[in-house]
C-alpha positions in Angstrom: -108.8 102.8 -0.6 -111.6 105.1 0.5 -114.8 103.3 0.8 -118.1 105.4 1.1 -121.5 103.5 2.2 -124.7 105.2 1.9 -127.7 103.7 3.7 -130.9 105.4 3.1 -134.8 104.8 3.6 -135.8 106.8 0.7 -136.4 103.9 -2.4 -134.5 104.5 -5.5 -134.5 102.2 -8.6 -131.4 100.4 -9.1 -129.7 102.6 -11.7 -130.7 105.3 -9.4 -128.6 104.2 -6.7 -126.3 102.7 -8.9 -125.5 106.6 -10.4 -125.5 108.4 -6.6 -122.8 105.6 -5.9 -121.1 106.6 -9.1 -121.0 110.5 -8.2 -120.3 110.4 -4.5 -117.1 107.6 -5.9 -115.9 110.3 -8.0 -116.5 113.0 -5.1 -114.4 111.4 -2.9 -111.7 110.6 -5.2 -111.3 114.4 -6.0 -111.8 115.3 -2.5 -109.0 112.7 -1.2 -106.7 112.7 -3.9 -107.0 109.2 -4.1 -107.2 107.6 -7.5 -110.7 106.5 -8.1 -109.6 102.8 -9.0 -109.1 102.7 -5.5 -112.4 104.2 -4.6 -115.4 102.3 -3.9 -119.0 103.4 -2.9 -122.6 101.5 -1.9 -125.7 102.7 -1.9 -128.6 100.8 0.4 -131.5 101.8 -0.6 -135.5 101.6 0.8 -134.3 99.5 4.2 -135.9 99.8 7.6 -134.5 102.9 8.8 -135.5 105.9 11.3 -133.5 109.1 12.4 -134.7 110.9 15.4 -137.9 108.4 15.9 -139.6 108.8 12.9 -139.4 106.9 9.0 -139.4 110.7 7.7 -136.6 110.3 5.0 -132.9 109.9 6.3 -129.6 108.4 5.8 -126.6 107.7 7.7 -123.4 107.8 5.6 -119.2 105.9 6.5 -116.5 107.0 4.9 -113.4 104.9 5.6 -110.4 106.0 4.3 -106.3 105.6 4.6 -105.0 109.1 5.6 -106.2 112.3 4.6 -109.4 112.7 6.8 -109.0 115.6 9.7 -110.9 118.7 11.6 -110.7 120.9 7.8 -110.9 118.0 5.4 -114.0 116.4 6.8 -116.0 119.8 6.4 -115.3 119.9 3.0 -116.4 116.7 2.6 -119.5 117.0 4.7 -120.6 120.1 2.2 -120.3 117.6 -0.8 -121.8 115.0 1.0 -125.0 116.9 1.5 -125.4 118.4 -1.9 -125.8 114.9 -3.3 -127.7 113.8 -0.5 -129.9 116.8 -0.9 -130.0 116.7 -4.7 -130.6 112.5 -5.5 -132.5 111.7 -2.0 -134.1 114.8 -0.7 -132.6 114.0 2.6 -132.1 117.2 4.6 -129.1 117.6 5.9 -130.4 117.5 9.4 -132.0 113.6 9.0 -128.4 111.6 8.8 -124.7 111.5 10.5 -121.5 111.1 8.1 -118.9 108.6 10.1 -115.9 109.6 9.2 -113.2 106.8 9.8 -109.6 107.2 9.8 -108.0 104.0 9.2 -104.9 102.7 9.5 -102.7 100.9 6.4 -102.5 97.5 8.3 -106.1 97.7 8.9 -107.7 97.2 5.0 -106.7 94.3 3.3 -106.6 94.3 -0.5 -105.2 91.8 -3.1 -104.3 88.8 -0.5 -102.4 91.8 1.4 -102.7 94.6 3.0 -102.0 98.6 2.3 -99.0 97.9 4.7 -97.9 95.0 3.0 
């Protein structure tokens, strides 16, 4: 059930975002374990954001996820993170936080349920 959200200020054409979505999806499926028909990713592109008072490009980046996450895990994941960020936005890695969000089974809902059931 991971679930990565990029917001960004930088503009990107549709497909654009729609491909950056595609890779970090995949990134965090290999980085998880978790089967990427679980995965889901958004990218929000060219909205009113600022990062340390200015509009100089920037991000800020969730990452929910069931298990998994911790101290070592979230490094690795960090380092990903800010290739793609680097490579598809030309966002430093200075200009954006990456919320990392443990969650809990009985906290995301899925198919009329939950991951608790």
């Amino acid at each position: 059930m991971p679930y990565i959200r990029v917001e960004t200020n930088v503009a990107l054409s549709k497909s654009e975002a729609t491909d950056l979505a595609v890779l970090l999806s995949k990134d965090v499926s290999e980085l998880t374990g978790k089967p990427i028909k679980y995965v889901s990713g958004s990218v929000l592109q060219d909205i009113a954001l600022v990062f340390g008072g200015t509009s100089d490009p920037c991000a800020q980046v969730y990452l929910g996820c069931i298990g998994v996450l911790g101290k070592e895990k979230n490094v690795e994941i960090s380092a990903r993170i800010a290739t793609r960020l680097n490579e598809a936005l030309k966002v430093p890695s200075d200009r954006y936080y990456i919320y990392f969000c443990e969650q809990e089974r009985h906290e995301v809902g899925w198919n009329g349920a939950t991951f608790a059931k």
